mmCIF file of N, CA and C in Angstrom:
data_model
loop_
_atom_site.group_PDB
_atom_site.id
_atom_site.type_symbol
_atom_site.label_atom_id
_atom_site.label_comp_id
_atom_site.label_asym_id
_atom_site.label_seq_id
_atom_site.Cartn_x
_atom_site.Cartn_y
_atom_site.Cartn_z
ATOM 1 N N MET A 1 94.428 108.398 101.547
ATOM 2 C CA MET A 1 94.709 107.061 101.988
ATOM 3 C C MET A 1 96.079 106.652 101.465
ATOM 4 N N LYS A 2 96.805 105.881 102.259
ATOM 5 C CA LYS A 2 98.106 105.349 101.859
ATOM 6 C C LYS A 2 97.903 103.959 101.286
ATOM 7 N N ILE A 3 98.357 103.775 100.053
ATOM 8 C CA ILE A 3 98.165 102.514 99.359
ATOM 9 C C ILE A 3 99.513 101.978 98.895
ATOM 10 N N ALA A 4 99.811 100.729 99.266
ATOM 11 C CA ALA A 4 101.024 100.058 98.800
ATOM 12 C C ALA A 4 100.661 99.251 97.556
ATOM 13 N N ILE A 5 101.523 99.291 96.568
ATOM 14 C CA ILE A 5 101.275 98.541 95.335
ATOM 15 C C ILE A 5 102.495 97.700 95.009
ATOM 16 N N GLY A 6 102.241 96.494 94.531
ATOM 17 C CA GLY A 6 103.327 95.600 94.161
ATOM 18 C C GLY A 6 102.974 94.822 92.914
ATOM 19 N N ASN A 7 103.978 94.385 92.206
ATOM 20 C CA ASN A 7 103.782 93.669 90.952
ATOM 21 C C ASN A 7 105.014 92.858 90.611
ATOM 22 N N ASP A 8 104.818 91.921 89.674
ATOM 23 C CA ASP A 8 105.956 91.204 89.116
ATOM 24 C C ASP A 8 106.208 91.693 87.687
ATOM 25 N N HIS A 9 107.065 90.988 86.979
ATOM 26 C CA HIS A 9 107.456 91.387 85.620
ATOM 27 C C HIS A 9 106.295 91.415 84.632
ATOM 28 N N ALA A 10 105.251 90.636 84.873
ATOM 29 C CA ALA A 10 104.121 90.584 83.937
ATOM 30 C C ALA A 10 103.228 91.814 84.021
ATOM 31 N N ALA A 11 103.428 92.632 85.041
ATOM 32 C CA ALA A 11 102.452 93.688 85.318
ATOM 33 C C ALA A 11 103.029 95.088 85.431
ATOM 34 N N GLY A 12 104.225 95.305 84.960
ATOM 35 C CA GLY A 12 104.844 96.626 85.098
ATOM 36 C C GLY A 12 104.069 97.744 84.425
ATOM 37 N N ALA A 13 103.613 97.515 83.212
ATOM 38 C CA ALA A 13 102.889 98.566 82.485
ATOM 39 C C ALA A 13 101.556 98.875 83.151
ATOM 40 N N LEU A 14 100.820 97.843 83.574
ATOM 41 C CA LEU A 14 99.530 98.079 84.231
ATOM 42 C C LEU A 14 99.737 98.733 85.591
ATOM 43 N N LYS A 15 100.787 98.345 86.300
ATOM 44 C CA LYS A 15 101.061 98.989 87.587
ATOM 45 C C LYS A 15 101.269 100.484 87.415
ATOM 46 N N ALA A 16 102.019 100.886 86.402
ATOM 47 C CA ALA A 16 102.271 102.310 86.175
ATOM 48 C C ALA A 16 100.966 103.069 85.961
ATOM 49 N N VAL A 17 100.049 102.478 85.210
ATOM 50 C CA VAL A 17 98.749 103.103 84.974
ATOM 51 C C VAL A 17 97.971 103.228 86.295
ATOM 52 N N ILE A 18 97.982 102.172 87.095
ATOM 53 C CA ILE A 18 97.227 102.179 88.355
ATOM 54 C C ILE A 18 97.850 103.147 89.352
ATOM 55 N N VAL A 19 99.157 103.236 89.403
ATOM 56 C CA VAL A 19 99.809 104.220 90.283
ATOM 57 C C VAL A 19 99.344 105.624 89.915
ATOM 58 N N ASP A 20 99.372 105.959 88.643
ATOM 59 C CA ASP A 20 98.920 107.284 88.205
ATOM 60 C C ASP A 20 97.457 107.509 88.554
ATOM 61 N N TYR A 21 96.638 106.499 88.348
ATOM 62 C CA TYR A 21 95.205 106.600 88.644
ATOM 63 C C TYR A 21 94.968 106.834 90.141
ATOM 64 N N LEU A 22 95.663 106.086 90.976
ATOM 65 C CA LEU A 22 95.518 106.262 92.431
ATOM 66 C C LEU A 22 95.923 107.669 92.855
ATOM 67 N N LYS A 23 96.978 108.176 92.265
ATOM 68 C CA LYS A 23 97.415 109.544 92.576
ATOM 69 C C LYS A 23 96.383 110.565 92.101
ATOM 70 N N GLU A 24 95.784 110.327 90.925
ATOM 71 C CA GLU A 24 94.724 111.214 90.439
ATOM 72 C C GLU A 24 93.538 111.249 91.398
ATOM 73 N N LEU A 25 93.285 110.115 92.049
ATOM 74 C CA LEU A 25 92.192 110.031 93.022
ATOM 75 C C LEU A 25 92.571 110.660 94.368
ATOM 76 N N GLY A 26 93.815 111.088 94.491
ATOM 77 C CA GLY A 26 94.254 111.779 95.700
ATOM 78 C C GLY A 26 94.919 110.907 96.742
ATOM 79 N N HIS A 27 95.297 109.694 96.377
ATOM 80 C CA HIS A 27 95.913 108.780 97.333
ATOM 81 C C HIS A 27 97.435 108.885 97.302
ATOM 82 N N GLU A 28 98.036 108.541 98.417
ATOM 83 C CA GLU A 28 99.492 108.450 98.514
ATOM 84 C C GLU A 28 99.870 107.010 98.183
ATOM 85 N N VAL A 29 100.785 106.829 97.245
ATOM 86 C CA VAL A 29 101.123 105.491 96.770
ATOM 87 C C VAL A 29 102.574 105.167 97.091
ATOM 88 N N THR A 30 102.780 103.978 97.667
ATOM 89 C CA THR A 30 104.115 103.452 97.892
ATOM 90 C C THR A 30 104.307 102.291 96.935
ATOM 91 N N ASP A 31 105.235 102.435 96.013
ATOM 92 C CA ASP A 31 105.501 101.417 94.996
ATOM 93 C C ASP A 31 106.533 100.438 95.531
ATOM 94 N N LEU A 32 106.084 99.203 95.793
ATOM 95 C CA LEU A 32 106.968 98.154 96.305
ATOM 96 C C LEU A 32 107.187 97.058 95.269
ATOM 97 N N GLY A 33 106.876 97.364 94.016
ATOM 98 C CA GLY A 33 106.920 96.356 92.970
ATOM 99 C C GLY A 33 108.153 96.395 92.110
ATOM 100 N N ALA A 34 108.175 95.478 91.159
ATOM 101 C CA ALA A 34 109.265 95.385 90.188
ATOM 102 C C ALA A 34 109.117 96.500 89.166
ATOM 103 N N ASN A 35 110.232 97.044 88.748
ATOM 104 C CA ASN A 35 110.195 98.154 87.802
ATOM 105 C C ASN A 35 110.972 97.926 86.523
ATOM 106 N N ASP A 36 111.869 96.972 86.509
ATOM 107 C CA ASP A 36 112.761 96.851 85.352
ATOM 108 C C ASP A 36 112.247 95.927 84.252
ATOM 109 N N GLY A 37 111.154 95.229 84.469
ATOM 110 C CA GLY A 37 110.591 94.359 83.454
ATOM 111 C C GLY A 37 111.294 93.023 83.310
ATOM 112 N N GLU A 38 112.371 92.817 84.050
ATOM 113 C CA GLU A 38 113.070 91.543 83.975
ATOM 114 C C GLU A 38 112.349 90.506 84.818
ATOM 115 N N MET A 39 112.506 89.257 84.440
ATOM 116 C CA MET A 39 111.874 88.142 85.134
ATOM 117 C C MET A 39 112.170 88.238 86.632
ATOM 118 N N CYS A 40 111.122 88.074 87.431
ATOM 119 C CA CYS A 40 111.280 88.112 88.887
ATOM 120 C C CYS A 40 110.240 87.181 89.502
ATOM 121 N N ASP A 41 110.300 87.019 90.786
ATOM 122 C CA ASP A 41 109.404 86.104 91.492
ATOM 123 C C ASP A 41 108.371 86.879 92.291
ATOM 124 N N TYR A 42 107.100 86.650 91.973
ATOM 125 C CA TYR A 42 105.997 87.394 92.597
ATOM 126 C C TYR A 42 105.895 87.250 94.115
ATOM 127 N N PRO A 43 106.319 86.130 94.740
ATOM 128 C CA PRO A 43 106.140 86.050 96.200
ATOM 129 C C PRO A 43 106.810 87.191 96.961
ATOM 130 N N GLU A 44 107.961 87.623 96.484
ATOM 131 C CA GLU A 44 108.675 88.725 97.133
ATOM 132 C C GLU A 44 107.813 89.984 97.203
ATOM 133 N N TYR A 45 107.105 90.275 96.139
ATOM 134 C CA TYR A 45 106.314 91.510 96.074
ATOM 135 C C TYR A 45 104.991 91.375 96.824
ATOM 136 N N GLY A 46 104.424 90.183 96.819
ATOM 137 C CA GLY A 46 103.230 89.940 97.626
ATOM 138 C C GLY A 46 103.531 90.100 99.106
ATOM 139 N N GLU A 47 104.671 89.575 99.529
ATOM 140 C CA GLU A 47 105.065 89.707 100.933
ATOM 141 C C GLU A 47 105.345 91.162 101.295
ATOM 142 N N ARG A 48 106.042 91.882 100.438
ATOM 143 C CA ARG A 48 106.359 93.296 100.722
ATOM 144 C C ARG A 48 105.089 94.103 100.975
ATOM 145 N N VAL A 49 104.111 93.960 100.085
ATOM 146 C CA VAL A 49 102.869 94.713 100.237
ATOM 147 C C VAL A 49 102.108 94.220 101.459
ATOM 148 N N GLY A 50 102.059 92.920 101.664
ATOM 149 C CA GLY A 50 101.381 92.377 102.842
ATOM 150 C C GLY A 50 101.953 92.927 104.130
ATOM 151 N N ARG A 51 103.258 92.954 104.238
ATOM 152 C CA ARG A 51 103.888 93.465 105.466
ATOM 153 C C ARG A 51 103.653 94.961 105.631
ATOM 154 N N ALA A 52 103.651 95.700 104.548
ATOM 155 C CA ALA A 52 103.389 97.143 104.628
ATOM 156 C C ALA A 52 101.981 97.409 105.142
ATOM 157 N N VAL A 53 101.024 96.613 104.701
ATOM 158 C CA VAL A 53 99.634 96.798 105.135
ATOM 159 C C VAL A 53 99.474 96.394 106.598
ATOM 160 N N VAL A 54 99.989 95.243 106.971
ATOM 161 C CA VAL A 54 99.820 94.754 108.341
ATOM 162 C C VAL A 54 100.528 95.660 109.351
ATOM 163 N N SER A 55 101.663 96.222 108.961
ATOM 164 C CA SER A 55 102.414 97.098 109.874
ATOM 165 C C SER A 55 101.776 98.471 110.027
ATOM 166 N N GLY A 56 100.834 98.805 109.140
ATOM 167 C CA GLY A 56 100.223 100.129 109.178
ATOM 168 C C GLY A 56 100.931 101.152 108.319
ATOM 169 N N GLU A 57 102.005 100.740 107.667
ATOM 170 C CA GLU A 57 102.719 101.631 106.751
ATOM 171 C C GLU A 57 101.794 102.048 105.599
ATOM 172 N N ALA A 58 100.868 101.145 105.261
ATOM 173 C CA ALA A 58 99.867 101.424 104.225
ATOM 174 C C ALA A 58 98.496 101.051 104.780
ATOM 175 N N ASP A 59 97.460 101.745 104.317
ATOM 176 C CA ASP A 59 96.095 101.445 104.743
ATOM 177 C C ASP A 59 95.538 100.224 104.022
ATOM 178 N N CYS A 60 95.980 100.018 102.799
ATOM 179 C CA CYS A 60 95.551 98.863 102.021
ATOM 180 C C CYS A 60 96.559 98.655 100.898
ATOM 181 N N GLY A 61 96.347 97.591 100.124
ATOM 182 C CA GLY A 61 97.297 97.289 99.075
ATOM 183 C C GLY A 61 96.639 96.851 97.785
ATOM 184 N N VAL A 62 97.404 96.976 96.707
ATOM 185 C CA VAL A 62 97.009 96.514 95.382
ATOM 186 C C VAL A 62 98.170 95.676 94.854
ATOM 187 N N LEU A 63 97.844 94.457 94.397
ATOM 188 C CA LEU A 63 98.850 93.559 93.844
ATOM 189 C C LEU A 63 98.474 93.163 92.429
ATOM 190 N N ILE A 64 99.483 93.095 91.558
ATOM 191 C CA ILE A 64 99.236 92.727 90.165
ATOM 192 C C ILE A 64 100.342 91.778 89.697
ATOM 193 N N CYS A 65 99.918 90.625 89.191
ATOM 194 C CA CYS A 65 100.840 89.726 88.490
ATOM 195 C C CYS A 65 100.116 89.267 87.231
ATOM 196 N N GLY A 66 100.522 88.180 86.648
ATOM 197 C CA GLY A 66 99.871 87.731 85.424
ATOM 198 C C GLY A 66 98.392 87.448 85.615
ATOM 199 N N THR A 67 98.061 86.699 86.678
ATOM 200 C CA THR A 67 96.662 86.366 86.963
ATOM 201 C C THR A 67 96.125 87.021 88.224
ATOM 202 N N GLY A 68 97.010 87.487 89.086
ATOM 203 C CA GLY A 68 96.616 88.007 90.393
ATOM 204 C C GLY A 68 96.613 86.930 91.459
ATOM 205 N N VAL A 69 96.623 85.673 91.037
ATOM 206 C CA VAL A 69 96.486 84.568 91.979
ATOM 207 C C VAL A 69 97.773 84.324 92.772
ATOM 208 N N GLY A 70 98.875 84.115 92.087
ATOM 209 C CA GLY A 70 100.121 83.785 92.778
ATOM 210 C C GLY A 70 100.536 84.845 93.784
ATOM 211 N N ILE A 71 100.475 86.086 93.381
ATOM 212 C CA ILE A 71 100.904 87.183 94.248
ATOM 213 C C ILE A 71 99.973 87.331 95.455
ATOM 214 N N SER A 72 98.684 87.019 95.263
ATOM 215 C CA SER A 72 97.747 87.085 96.392
ATOM 216 C C SER A 72 97.973 85.931 97.358
ATOM 217 N N ILE A 73 98.298 84.757 96.839
ATOM 218 C CA ILE A 73 98.608 83.628 97.722
ATOM 219 C C ILE A 73 99.802 83.974 98.593
ATOM 220 N N ALA A 74 100.834 84.556 97.996
ATOM 221 C CA ALA A 74 102.015 84.945 98.764
ATOM 222 C C ALA A 74 101.661 85.972 99.840
ATOM 223 N N ALA A 75 100.886 86.979 99.476
ATOM 224 C CA ALA A 75 100.497 88.009 100.452
ATOM 225 C C ALA A 75 99.704 87.401 101.600
ATOM 226 N N ASN A 76 98.845 86.449 101.301
ATOM 227 C CA ASN A 76 98.011 85.840 102.333
ATOM 228 C C ASN A 76 98.790 84.999 103.331
ATOM 229 N N LYS A 77 100.045 84.738 103.064
ATOM 230 C CA LYS A 77 100.893 84.032 104.034
ATOM 231 C C LYS A 77 101.349 84.955 105.163
ATOM 232 N N VAL A 78 101.207 86.260 104.978
ATOM 233 C CA VAL A 78 101.560 87.233 106.012
ATOM 234 C C VAL A 78 100.378 87.308 106.977
ATOM 235 N N PRO A 79 100.582 86.974 108.252
ATOM 236 C CA PRO A 79 99.478 87.022 109.214
ATOM 237 C C PRO A 79 98.822 88.398 109.252
ATOM 238 N N GLY A 80 97.499 88.397 109.140
ATOM 239 C CA GLY A 80 96.754 89.648 109.157
ATOM 240 C C GLY A 80 96.328 90.130 107.786
ATOM 241 N N VAL A 81 96.860 89.524 106.749
ATOM 242 C CA VAL A 81 96.488 89.914 105.391
ATOM 243 C C VAL A 81 95.229 89.153 104.980
ATOM 244 N N ARG A 82 94.342 89.887 104.327
ATOM 245 C CA ARG A 82 93.181 89.302 103.677
ATOM 246 C C ARG A 82 93.175 89.840 102.246
ATOM 247 N N ALA A 83 93.905 89.143 101.378
ATOM 248 C CA ALA A 83 94.044 89.554 99.977
ATOM 249 C C ALA A 83 93.073 88.753 99.129
ATOM 250 N N ALA A 84 92.412 89.427 98.216
ATOM 251 C CA ALA A 84 91.424 88.777 97.354
ATOM 252 C C ALA A 84 91.654 89.138 95.898
ATOM 253 N N VAL A 85 91.564 88.134 95.043
ATOM 254 C CA VAL A 85 91.682 88.350 93.606
ATOM 255 C C VAL A 85 90.336 88.837 93.081
ATOM 256 N N CYS A 86 90.375 89.894 92.289
ATOM 257 C CA CYS A 86 89.159 90.482 91.726
ATOM 258 C C CYS A 86 89.341 90.658 90.222
ATOM 259 N N SER A 87 88.423 90.067 89.466
ATOM 260 C CA SER A 87 88.482 90.206 88.012
ATOM 261 C C SER A 87 87.319 91.020 87.470
ATOM 262 N N GLU A 88 86.481 91.525 88.391
ATOM 263 C CA GLU A 88 85.377 92.408 88.009
ATOM 264 C C GLU A 88 84.986 93.235 89.242
ATOM 265 N N THR A 89 84.153 94.223 89.032
ATOM 266 C CA THR A 89 83.880 95.208 90.077
ATOM 267 C C THR A 89 83.003 94.696 91.211
ATOM 268 N N ALA A 90 82.079 93.786 90.935
ATOM 269 C CA ALA A 90 81.209 93.284 92.007
ATOM 270 C C ALA A 90 82.026 92.594 93.083
ATOM 271 N N THR A 91 82.975 91.764 92.680
ATOM 272 C CA THR A 91 83.835 91.099 93.656
ATOM 273 C C THR A 91 84.675 92.117 94.409
ATOM 274 N N ALA A 92 85.193 93.110 93.716
ATOM 275 C CA ALA A 92 86.020 94.134 94.364
ATOM 276 C C ALA A 92 85.242 94.852 95.467
ATOM 277 N N ARG A 93 83.996 95.136 95.202
ATOM 278 C CA ARG A 93 83.141 95.797 96.206
ATOM 279 C C ARG A 93 82.843 94.847 97.363
ATOM 280 N N LEU A 94 82.487 93.623 97.039
ATOM 281 C CA LEU A 94 82.067 92.664 98.066
ATOM 282 C C LEU A 94 83.209 92.199 98.965
ATOM 283 N N VAL A 95 84.430 92.111 98.424
ATOM 284 C CA VAL A 95 85.535 91.682 99.293
ATOM 285 C C VAL A 95 85.820 92.709 100.383
ATOM 286 N N LYS A 96 85.506 93.956 100.115
ATOM 287 C CA LYS A 96 85.646 94.979 101.161
ATOM 288 C C LYS A 96 84.442 94.922 102.097
ATOM 289 N N GLN A 97 83.233 94.892 101.533
ATOM 290 C CA GLN A 97 82.025 94.919 102.347
ATOM 291 C C GLN A 97 81.899 93.700 103.255
ATOM 292 N N HIS A 98 82.176 92.526 102.749
ATOM 293 C CA HIS A 98 81.938 91.297 103.498
ATOM 294 C C HIS A 98 83.180 90.727 104.169
ATOM 295 N N ASN A 99 84.340 90.847 103.528
ATOM 296 C CA ASN A 99 85.562 90.214 104.029
ATOM 297 C C ASN A 99 86.564 91.189 104.604
ATOM 298 N N ASN A 100 86.266 92.474 104.507
ATOM 299 C CA ASN A 100 87.189 93.522 104.924
ATOM 300 C C ASN A 100 88.591 93.253 104.381
ATOM 301 N N ALA A 101 88.655 92.864 103.104
ATOM 302 C CA ALA A 101 89.942 92.604 102.461
ATOM 303 C C ALA A 101 90.807 93.850 102.569
ATOM 304 N N ASN A 102 92.056 93.652 102.956
ATOM 305 C CA ASN A 102 92.962 94.793 103.061
ATOM 306 C C ASN A 102 93.907 94.895 101.862
ATOM 307 N N ILE A 103 93.798 93.926 100.955
ATOM 308 C CA ILE A 103 94.565 93.948 99.708
ATOM 309 C C ILE A 103 93.684 93.355 98.610
ATOM 310 N N ILE A 104 93.716 93.994 97.447
ATOM 311 C CA ILE A 104 93.109 93.372 96.269
ATOM 312 C C ILE A 104 94.209 93.032 95.281
ATOM 313 N N ALA A 105 93.914 92.043 94.458
ATOM 314 C CA ALA A 105 94.860 91.617 93.430
ATOM 315 C C ALA A 105 94.097 91.370 92.144
ATOM 316 N N PHE A 106 94.774 91.576 91.030
ATOM 317 C CA PHE A 106 94.192 91.244 89.737
ATOM 318 C C PHE A 106 95.313 90.932 88.766
ATOM 319 N N GLY A 107 94.927 90.362 87.630
ATOM 320 C CA GLY A 107 95.906 89.902 86.670
ATOM 321 C C GLY A 107 96.038 90.804 85.468
ATOM 322 N N ALA A 108 97.266 91.175 85.160
ATOM 323 C CA ALA A 108 97.534 92.003 83.983
ATOM 324 C C ALA A 108 97.219 91.251 82.695
ATOM 325 N N ARG A 109 97.231 89.921 82.762
ATOM 326 C CA ARG A 109 96.898 89.111 81.591
ATOM 327 C C ARG A 109 95.406 88.761 81.558
ATOM 328 N N ILE A 110 94.666 89.229 82.552
ATOM 329 C CA ILE A 110 93.250 88.880 82.686
ATOM 330 C C ILE A 110 92.343 90.088 82.461
ATOM 331 N N VAL A 111 92.683 91.221 83.066
ATOM 332 C CA VAL A 111 91.835 92.413 82.955
ATOM 333 C C VAL A 111 92.567 93.495 82.161
ATOM 334 N N GLY A 112 91.810 94.300 81.464
ATOM 335 C CA GLY A 112 92.371 95.422 80.727
ATOM 336 C C GLY A 112 92.550 96.630 81.633
ATOM 337 N N THR A 113 93.117 97.655 81.085
ATOM 338 C CA THR A 113 93.431 98.869 81.834
ATOM 339 C C THR A 113 92.200 99.518 82.449
ATOM 340 N N GLU A 114 91.165 99.718 81.672
ATOM 341 C CA GLU A 114 89.971 100.404 82.192
ATOM 342 C C GLU A 114 89.257 99.569 83.244
ATOM 343 N N LEU A 115 89.179 98.252 83.024
ATOM 344 C CA LEU A 115 88.556 97.394 84.028
ATOM 345 C C LEU A 115 89.387 97.396 85.304
ATOM 346 N N ALA A 116 90.697 97.391 85.189
ATOM 347 C CA ALA A 116 91.557 97.448 86.374
ATOM 348 C C ALA A 116 91.277 98.713 87.180
ATOM 349 N N LYS A 117 91.136 99.835 86.505
ATOM 350 C CA LYS A 117 90.801 101.087 87.200
ATOM 351 C C LYS A 117 89.447 100.972 87.886
ATOM 352 N N ASP A 118 88.469 100.399 87.197
ATOM 353 C CA ASP A 118 87.136 100.236 87.777
ATOM 354 C C ASP A 118 87.164 99.322 89.000
ATOM 355 N N ILE A 119 87.967 98.269 88.948
ATOM 356 C CA ILE A 119 88.112 97.350 90.086
ATOM 357 C C ILE A 119 88.680 98.096 91.281
ATOM 358 N N VAL A 120 89.737 98.849 91.061
ATOM 359 C CA VAL A 120 90.362 99.616 92.142
ATOM 360 C C VAL A 120 89.362 100.608 92.737
ATOM 361 N N LYS A 121 88.643 101.314 91.899
ATOM 362 C CA LYS A 121 87.677 102.311 92.372
ATOM 363 C C LYS A 121 86.551 101.650 93.164
ATOM 364 N N ALA A 122 86.033 100.532 92.676
ATOM 365 C CA ALA A 122 84.961 99.829 93.386
ATOM 366 C C ALA A 122 85.425 99.384 94.772
ATOM 367 N N TYR A 123 86.633 98.877 94.853
ATOM 368 C CA TYR A 123 87.202 98.453 96.134
ATOM 369 C C TYR A 123 87.364 99.645 97.080
ATOM 370 N N LEU A 124 87.960 100.703 96.594
ATOM 371 C CA LEU A 124 88.238 101.862 97.447
ATOM 372 C C LEU A 124 86.962 102.576 97.890
ATOM 373 N N ASP A 125 85.926 102.546 97.077
ATOM 374 C CA ASP A 125 84.668 103.207 97.425
ATOM 375 C C ASP A 125 83.809 102.391 98.389
ATOM 376 N N ALA A 126 84.068 101.102 98.501
ATOM 377 C CA ALA A 126 83.262 100.236 99.368
ATOM 378 C C ALA A 126 83.687 100.385 100.825
ATOM 379 N N GLU A 127 82.757 100.073 101.715
ATOM 380 C CA GLU A 127 83.041 100.107 103.151
ATOM 381 C C GLU A 127 82.656 98.781 103.783
ATOM 382 N N PHE A 128 83.457 98.345 104.750
ATOM 383 C CA PHE A 128 83.180 97.111 105.477
ATOM 384 C C PHE A 128 81.855 97.258 106.215
ATOM 385 N N LEU A 129 81.008 96.247 106.109
ATOM 386 C CA LEU A 129 79.674 96.314 106.697
ATOM 387 C C LEU A 129 79.621 95.886 108.163
ATOM 388 N N GLY A 130 80.646 95.194 108.642
ATOM 389 C CA GLY A 130 80.669 94.777 110.046
ATOM 390 C C GLY A 130 79.586 93.754 110.348
ATOM 391 N N GLY A 131 79.071 93.782 111.577
ATOM 392 C CA GLY A 131 77.997 92.884 111.972
ATOM 393 C C GLY A 131 78.365 91.424 111.802
ATOM 394 N N ARG A 132 77.499 90.670 111.129
ATOM 395 C CA ARG A 132 77.737 89.235 110.923
ATOM 396 C C ARG A 132 79.041 88.982 110.185
ATOM 397 N N HIS A 133 79.463 89.952 109.380
ATOM 398 C CA HIS A 133 80.710 89.799 108.645
ATOM 399 C C HIS A 133 81.914 89.907 109.591
ATOM 400 N N GLN A 134 81.807 90.726 110.621
ATOM 401 C CA GLN A 134 82.890 90.825 111.600
ATOM 402 C C GLN A 134 83.073 89.507 112.342
ATOM 403 N N VAL A 135 81.969 88.840 112.636
ATOM 404 C CA VAL A 135 82.049 87.529 113.293
ATOM 405 C C VAL A 135 82.895 86.580 112.450
ATOM 406 N N ARG A 136 82.708 86.629 111.159
ATOM 407 C CA ARG A 136 83.458 85.750 110.256
ATOM 408 C C ARG A 136 84.924 86.140 110.164
ATOM 409 N N ILE A 137 85.192 87.425 110.171
ATOM 410 C CA ILE A 137 86.584 87.893 110.177
ATOM 411 C C ILE A 137 87.273 87.434 111.453
ATOM 412 N N ASP A 138 86.571 87.525 112.567
ATOM 413 C CA ASP A 138 87.135 87.051 113.836
ATOM 414 C C ASP A 138 87.463 85.561 113.774
ATOM 415 N N LYS A 139 86.623 84.774 113.126
ATOM 416 C CA LYS A 139 86.886 83.341 112.982
ATOM 417 C C LYS A 139 88.112 83.096 112.096
ATOM 418 N N ILE A 140 88.286 83.908 111.073
ATOM 419 C CA ILE A 140 89.479 83.806 110.236
ATOM 420 C C ILE A 140 90.725 84.099 111.077
ATOM 421 N N ARG A 141 90.657 85.109 111.903
ATOM 422 C CA ARG A 141 91.785 85.461 112.771
ATOM 423 C C ARG A 141 92.102 84.321 113.737
ATOM 424 N N GLU A 142 91.062 83.637 114.240
ATOM 425 C CA GLU A 142 91.282 82.489 115.138
ATOM 426 C C GLU A 142 92.011 81.362 114.410
ATOM 427 N N ILE A 143 91.614 81.098 113.182
ATOM 428 C CA ILE A 143 92.310 80.069 112.382
ATOM 429 C C ILE A 143 93.760 80.466 112.197
ATOM 430 N N GLU A 144 93.990 81.699 111.869
ATOM 431 C CA GLU A 144 95.336 82.213 111.646
ATOM 432 C C GLU A 144 96.182 82.068 112.912
ATOM 433 N N ALA A 145 95.603 82.370 114.063
ATOM 434 C CA ALA A 145 96.323 82.294 115.335
ATOM 435 C C ALA A 145 96.714 80.856 115.686
ATOM 436 N N ARG A 146 95.896 79.900 115.259
ATOM 437 C CA ARG A 146 96.200 78.492 115.535
ATOM 438 C C ARG A 146 97.301 77.956 114.624
ATOM 439 N N GLY A 147 97.562 78.699 113.540
ATOM 440 C CA GLY A 147 98.626 78.280 112.608
ATOM 441 C C GLY A 147 98.206 77.121 111.837
#
């Protein structure tokens, strides 16, 4: 699977760990995040990953900032993105199963390294359930289309 990853200055070290972990799992990773550790603005990286996912350049995305919230809000401004913040594995699984989230986000200041790996694995192992959940995704798309 092709996975785009993005981060701001608060998450460089955790991003490096997650990139290595994704590669260990056999995924192709495109790093669209900050690398120098200097102060930067998370919206730029949320948008980059969002556009990569929506264009098909990546199958899904992982975003990391201090809390995961700001970068996910930015990504969700890209039409077609369904980014969800996950601070534990149950949410990571459910956002894929119920919401068909195409991007997950978490906070480097919120979750530790091992939990971050578990969140990523839970998300990647889950499958969208369709059915009644697809009806809801379609309604989200209708809202998005109305602007």
